[in-house]
mmCIF file of N, CA and C in Angstrom:
data_model
loop_
_atom_site.group_PDB
_atom_site.id
_atom_site.type_symbol
_atom_site.label_atom_id
_atom_site.label_comp_id
_atom_site.label_asym_id
_atom_site.label_seq_id
_atom_site.Cartn_x
_atom_site.Cartn_y
_atom_site.Cartn_z
ATOM 1 N N MET J 1 -49.289 -26.238 38.852
ATOM 2 C CA MET J 1 -48.899 -25.537 37.645
ATOM 3 C C MET J 1 -47.817 -26.318 36.901
ATOM 4 N N ALA J 2 -46.798 -26.779 37.621
ATOM 5 C CA ALA J 2 -45.717 -27.541 36.991
ATOM 6 C C ALA J 2 -46.249 -28.831 36.385
ATOM 7 N N GLU J 3 -47.219 -29.439 37.073
ATOM 8 C CA GLU J 3 -47.813 -30.677 36.565
ATOM 9 C C GLU J 3 -48.527 -30.424 35.239
ATOM 10 N N MET J 4 -49.203 -29.299 35.132
ATOM 11 C CA MET J 4 -49.900 -28.959 33.892
ATOM 12 C C MET J 4 -48.900 -28.761 32.753
ATOM 13 N N LYS J 5 -47.765 -28.112 33.056
ATOM 14 C CA LYS J 5 -46.742 -27.919 32.036
ATOM 15 C C LYS J 5 -46.179 -29.256 31.575
ATOM 16 N N ASP J 6 -45.962 -30.185 32.518
ATOM 17 C CA ASP J 6 -45.449 -31.503 32.166
ATOM 18 C C ASP J 6 -46.411 -32.219 31.231
ATOM 19 N N LYS J 7 -47.711 -32.174 31.556
ATOM 20 C CA LYS J 7 -48.707 -32.836 30.709
ATOM 21 C C LYS J 7 -48.756 -32.206 29.329
ATOM 22 N N LYS J 8 -48.680 -30.890 29.282
ATOM 23 C CA LYS J 8 -48.706 -30.180 28.007
ATOM 24 C C LYS J 8 -47.485 -30.571 27.179
ATOM 25 N N GLY J 9 -46.340 -30.639 27.804
ATOM 26 C CA GLY J 9 -45.108 -31.020 27.119
ATOM 27 C C GLY J 9 -45.165 -32.442 26.605
ATOM 28 N N GLN J 10 -45.762 -33.347 27.372
ATOM 29 C CA GLN J 10 -45.894 -34.728 26.941
ATOM 30 C C GLN J 10 -46.806 -34.823 25.729
ATOM 31 N N GLY J 11 -47.904 -34.110 25.752
ATOM 32 C CA GLY J 11 -48.833 -34.116 24.622
ATOM 33 C C GLY J 11 -48.172 -33.573 23.372
ATOM 34 N N ARG J 12 -47.392 -32.514 23.523
ATOM 35 C CA ARG J 12 -46.675 -31.925 22.394
ATOM 36 C C ARG J 12 -45.661 -32.921 21.854
ATOM 37 N N GLY J 13 -44.960 -33.599 22.746
ATOM 38 C CA GLY J 13 -43.963 -34.583 22.327
ATOM 39 C C GLY J 13 -44.593 -35.739 21.567
ATOM 40 N N GLU J 14 -45.745 -36.198 22.035
ATOM 41 C CA GLU J 14 -46.439 -37.278 21.346
ATOM 42 C C GLU J 14 -46.900 -36.830 19.958
ATOM 43 N N MET J 15 -47.402 -35.613 19.873
ATOM 44 C CA MET J 15 -47.860 -35.089 18.598
ATOM 45 C C MET J 15 -46.682 -34.969 17.622
ATOM 46 N N MET J 16 -45.557 -34.479 18.107
ATOM 47 C CA MET J 16 -44.377 -34.350 17.251
ATOM 48 C C MET J 16 -43.894 -35.721 16.779
ATOM 49 N N ALA J 17 -43.937 -36.713 17.659
ATOM 50 C CA ALA J 17 -43.515 -38.062 17.282
ATOM 51 C C ALA J 17 -44.427 -38.617 16.184
ATOM 52 N N GLU J 18 -45.716 -38.378 16.299
ATOM 53 C CA GLU J 18 -46.657 -38.825 15.274
ATOM 54 C C GLU J 18 -46.384 -38.130 13.945
ATOM 55 N N GLN J 19 -46.093 -36.845 14.000
ATOM 56 C CA GLN J 19 -45.796 -36.099 12.775
ATOM 57 C C GLN J 19 -44.515 -36.598 12.125
ATOM 58 N N ARG J 20 -43.495 -36.879 12.948
ATOM 59 C CA ARG J 20 -42.239 -37.406 12.398
ATOM 60 C C ARG J 20 -42.460 -38.760 11.746
ATOM 61 N N LYS J 21 -43.269 -39.596 12.385
ATOM 62 C CA LYS J 21 -43.547 -40.926 11.841
ATOM 63 C C LYS J 21 -44.288 -40.812 10.508
ATOM 64 N N ALA J 22 -45.252 -39.916 10.429
ATOM 65 C CA ALA J 22 -45.999 -39.710 9.187
ATOM 66 C C ALA J 22 -45.064 -39.202 8.088
ATOM 67 N N MET J 23 -44.189 -38.267 8.429
ATOM 68 C CA MET J 23 -43.244 -37.740 7.447
ATOM 69 C C MET J 23 -42.308 -38.823 6.966
ATOM 70 N N GLU J 24 -41.849 -39.659 7.886
ATOM 71 C CA GLU J 24 -40.947 -40.743 7.498
ATOM 72 C C GLU J 24 -41.639 -41.697 6.523
ATOM 73 N N GLY J 25 -42.911 -41.970 6.751
ATOM 74 C CA GLY J 25 -43.663 -42.822 5.829
ATOM 75 C C GLY J 25 -43.763 -42.205 4.446
ATOM 76 N N LYS J 26 -44.017 -40.911 4.395
ATOM 77 C CA LYS J 26 -44.092 -40.222 3.102
ATOM 78 C C LYS J 26 -42.744 -40.250 2.392
ATOM 79 N N MET J 27 -41.689 -40.016 3.143
ATOM 80 C CA MET J 27 -40.357 -40.003 2.544
ATOM 81 C C MET J 27 -39.964 -41.394 2.056
ATOM 82 N N ALA J 28 -40.360 -42.423 2.787
ATOM 83 C CA ALA J 28 -40.048 -43.798 2.383
ATOM 84 C C ALA J 28 -40.714 -44.141 1.055
ATOM 85 N N ALA J 29 -41.874 -43.558 0.794
ATOM 86 C CA ALA J 29 -42.576 -43.818 -0.453
ATOM 87 C C ALA J 29 -41.925 -43.106 -1.636
ATOM 88 N N ILE J 30 -41.163 -42.057 -1.358
ATOM 89 C CA ILE J 30 -40.583 -41.237 -2.415
ATOM 90 C C ILE J 30 -39.122 -41.593 -2.683
ATOM 91 N N LEU J 31 -38.350 -41.792 -1.623
ATOM 92 C CA LEU J 31 -36.900 -41.937 -1.739
ATOM 93 C C LEU J 31 -36.471 -43.388 -1.922
ATOM 94 N N THR J 32 -35.274 -43.547 -2.474
ATOM 95 C CA THR J 32 -34.670 -44.875 -2.536
ATOM 96 C C THR J 32 -34.208 -45.240 -1.120
ATOM 97 N N PRO J 33 -33.933 -46.513 -0.861
ATOM 98 C CA PRO J 33 -33.458 -46.886 0.480
ATOM 99 C C PRO J 33 -32.196 -46.135 0.904
ATOM 100 N N GLU J 34 -31.273 -45.898 -0.024
ATOM 101 C CA GLU J 34 -30.050 -45.167 0.302
ATOM 102 C C GLU J 34 -30.372 -43.713 0.653
ATOM 103 N N GLN J 35 -31.250 -43.109 -0.142
ATOM 104 C CA GLN J 35 -31.639 -41.728 0.120
ATOM 105 C C GLN J 35 -32.371 -41.611 1.452
ATOM 106 N N LEU J 36 -33.224 -42.584 1.745
ATOM 107 C CA LEU J 36 -33.972 -42.579 2.999
ATOM 108 C C LEU J 36 -33.023 -42.673 4.193
ATOM 109 N N ALA J 37 -32.015 -43.532 4.082
ATOM 110 C CA ALA J 37 -31.045 -43.668 5.170
ATOM 111 C C ALA J 37 -30.317 -42.344 5.398
ATOM 112 N N LYS J 38 -29.934 -41.674 4.311
ATOM 113 C CA LYS J 38 -29.247 -40.385 4.435
ATOM 114 C C LYS J 38 -30.181 -39.338 5.032
ATOM 115 N N TRP J 39 -31.425 -39.334 4.606
ATOM 116 C CA TRP J 39 -32.413 -38.388 5.133
ATOM 117 C C TRP J 39 -32.601 -38.594 6.634
ATOM 118 N N LYS J 40 -32.730 -39.865 7.045
ATOM 119 C CA LYS J 40 -32.889 -40.163 8.471
ATOM 120 C C LYS J 40 -31.675 -39.682 9.263
ATOM 121 N N SER J 41 -30.488 -39.905 8.729
ATOM 122 C CA SER J 41 -29.265 -39.474 9.396
ATOM 123 C C SER J 41 -29.257 -37.956 9.560
ATOM 124 N N ASN J 42 -29.637 -37.249 8.502
ATOM 125 C CA ASN J 42 -29.681 -35.793 8.577
ATOM 126 C C ASN J 42 -30.733 -35.317 9.578
ATOM 127 N N GLN J 43 -31.855 -35.996 9.643
ATOM 128 C CA GLN J 43 -32.900 -35.633 10.597
ATOM 129 C C GLN J 43 -32.410 -35.812 12.030
ATOM 130 N N GLU J 44 -31.693 -36.901 12.285
ATOM 131 C CA GLU J 44 -31.168 -37.155 13.627
ATOM 132 C C GLU J 44 -30.140 -36.089 14.016
ATOM 133 N N LYS J 45 -29.275 -35.718 13.072
ATOM 134 C CA LYS J 45 -28.279 -34.679 13.352
ATOM 135 C C LYS J 45 -28.964 -33.355 13.661
ATOM 136 N N MET J 46 -29.988 -33.030 12.889
ATOM 137 C CA MET J 46 -30.708 -31.781 13.114
ATOM 138 C C MET J 46 -31.383 -31.797 14.484
ATOM 139 N N GLN J 47 -31.960 -32.935 14.849
ATOM 140 C CA GLN J 47 -32.622 -33.061 16.148
ATOM 141 C C GLN J 47 -31.608 -32.877 17.282
ATOM 142 N N GLN J 48 -30.422 -33.440 17.119
ATOM 143 C CA GLN J 48 -29.380 -33.292 18.131
ATOM 144 C C GLN J 48 -28.941 -31.841 18.271
ATOM 145 N N ARG J 49 -28.795 -31.141 17.134
ATOM 146 C CA ARG J 49 -28.409 -29.728 17.186
ATOM 147 C C ARG J 49 -29.486 -28.896 17.871
ATOM 148 N N MET J 50 -30.740 -29.184 17.565
ATOM 149 C CA MET J 50 -31.828 -28.444 18.196
ATOM 150 C C MET J 50 -31.843 -28.693 19.698
ATOM 151 N N GLN J 51 -31.650 -29.948 20.098
ATOM 152 C CA GLN J 51 -31.641 -30.281 21.513
ATOM 153 C C GLN J 51 -30.489 -29.590 22.225
ATOM 154 N N GLN J 52 -29.330 -29.549 21.579
ATOM 155 C CA GLN J 52 -28.176 -28.883 22.167
ATOM 156 C C GLN J 52 -28.451 -27.397 22.344
ATOM 157 N N ARG J 53 -29.043 -26.761 21.345
ATOM 158 C CA ARG J 53 -29.368 -25.341 21.454
ATOM 159 C C ARG J 53 -30.367 -25.088 22.578
ATOM 160 N N MET J 54 -31.350 -25.962 22.694
ATOM 161 C CA MET J 54 -32.341 -25.802 23.766
ATOM 162 C C MET J 54 -31.674 -25.926 25.123
ATOM 163 N N ASN J 55 -30.774 -26.889 25.255
ATOM 164 C CA ASN J 55 -30.061 -27.069 26.521
ATOM 165 C C ASN J 55 -29.209 -25.857 26.845
ATOM 166 N N GLU J 56 -28.561 -25.281 25.829
ATOM 167 C CA GLU J 56 -27.743 -24.094 26.049
ATOM 168 C C GLU J 56 -28.600 -22.920 26.493
ATOM 169 N N ARG J 57 -29.764 -22.773 25.899
ATOM 170 C CA ARG J 57 -30.654 -21.671 26.266
ATOM 171 C C ARG J 57 -31.181 -21.838 27.681
ATOM 172 N N GLN J 58 -31.426 -23.063 28.096
ATOM 173 C CA GLN J 58 -31.925 -23.304 29.441
ATOM 174 C C GLN J 58 -30.845 -23.005 30.470
ATOM 175 N N GLY J 59 -29.583 -23.029 30.029
ATOM 176 C CA GLY J 59 -28.474 -22.704 30.916
ATOM 177 C C GLY J 59 -28.518 -21.252 31.352
ATOM 178 N N GLY J 60 -29.196 -20.439 30.565
ATOM 179 C CA GLY J 60 -29.425 -19.051 30.934
ATOM 180 C C GLY J 60 -28.380 -18.094 30.420
ATOM 181 N N GLY J 61 -28.821 -16.887 30.260
ATOM 182 C CA GLY J 61 -27.925 -15.788 29.931
ATOM 183 C C GLY J 61 -27.272 -15.890 28.580
ATOM 184 N N MET J 62 -26.352 -14.979 28.378
ATOM 185 C CA MET J 62 -25.611 -14.952 27.128
ATOM 186 C C MET J 62 -24.350 -15.772 27.294
ATOM 187 N N GLY J 63 -24.074 -16.604 26.320
ATOM 188 C CA GLY J 63 -22.870 -17.406 26.352
ATOM 189 C C GLY J 63 -21.689 -16.643 25.798
ATOM 190 N N ASP J 64 -20.523 -17.244 25.845
ATOM 191 C CA ASP J 64 -19.315 -16.595 25.357
ATOM 192 C C ASP J 64 -19.306 -16.468 23.846
ATOM 193 N N ASP J 65 -20.146 -17.249 23.158
ATOM 194 C CA ASP J 65 -20.146 -17.229 21.710
ATOM 195 C C ASP J 65 -20.931 -16.062 21.130
ATOM 196 N N ARG J 66 -21.603 -15.294 21.951
ATOM 197 C CA ARG J 66 -22.370 -14.152 21.467
ATOM 198 C C ARG J 66 -21.528 -12.896 21.548
ATOM 199 N N PRO J 67 -21.653 -12.039 20.555
ATOM 200 C CA PRO J 67 -20.871 -10.794 20.608
ATOM 201 C C PRO J 67 -21.335 -9.884 21.732
ATOM 202 N N GLN J 68 -20.381 -9.241 22.356
ATOM 203 C CA GLN J 68 -20.677 -8.301 23.417
ATOM 204 C C GLN J 68 -20.615 -6.899 22.844
ATOM 205 N N GLY J 69 -21.481 -6.044 23.273
ATOM 206 C CA GLY J 69 -21.423 -4.675 22.805
ATOM 207 C C GLY J 69 -22.778 -4.221 22.281
ATOM 208 N N GLY J 70 -22.800 -3.018 21.738
ATOM 209 C CA GLY J 70 -24.039 -2.406 21.288
ATOM 210 C C GLY J 70 -24.613 -3.017 20.039
ATOM 211 N N GLY J 71 -23.782 -3.623 19.229
ATOM 212 C CA GLY J 71 -24.263 -4.228 18.011
ATOM 213 C C GLY J 71 -24.633 -3.211 16.960
ATOM 214 N N GLY J 72 -24.813 -3.672 15.758
ATOM 215 C CA GLY J 72 -25.237 -2.790 14.688
ATOM 216 C C GLY J 72 -24.097 -1.929 14.183
ATOM 217 N N ASN J 73 -24.408 -1.161 13.163
ATOM 218 C CA ASN J 73 -23.428 -0.272 12.557
ATOM 219 C C ASN J 73 -23.833 1.155 12.900
ATOM 220 N N MET J 74 -23.421 1.595 14.049
ATOM 221 C CA MET J 74 -23.824 2.929 14.511
ATOM 222 C C MET J 74 -22.691 3.915 14.280
ATOM 223 N N GLU J 75 -23.009 4.984 13.601
ATOM 224 C CA GLU J 75 -22.015 6.024 13.374
ATOM 225 C C GLU J 75 -22.335 7.206 14.259
ATOM 226 N N ASN J 76 -21.301 7.816 14.827
ATOM 227 C CA ASN J 76 -21.490 8.983 15.673
ATOM 228 C C ASN J 76 -21.154 10.243 14.943
#
């Protein structure tokens, strides 16, 4: 079962890499070199933030940054 998940994850990763490469080609055709460099930088930052969030979620449970309590605006 774990082996199947690994293969599925690898296939997804390859597909995402192909999509990113295709998008980068499209953006290169539209943007100036300076704009493209900034776009790439922003994409890398976004990827890092997503990876960090995924790592935090895999850590399990609620972190200290989440509010504790019932939530919402409940009036009694």
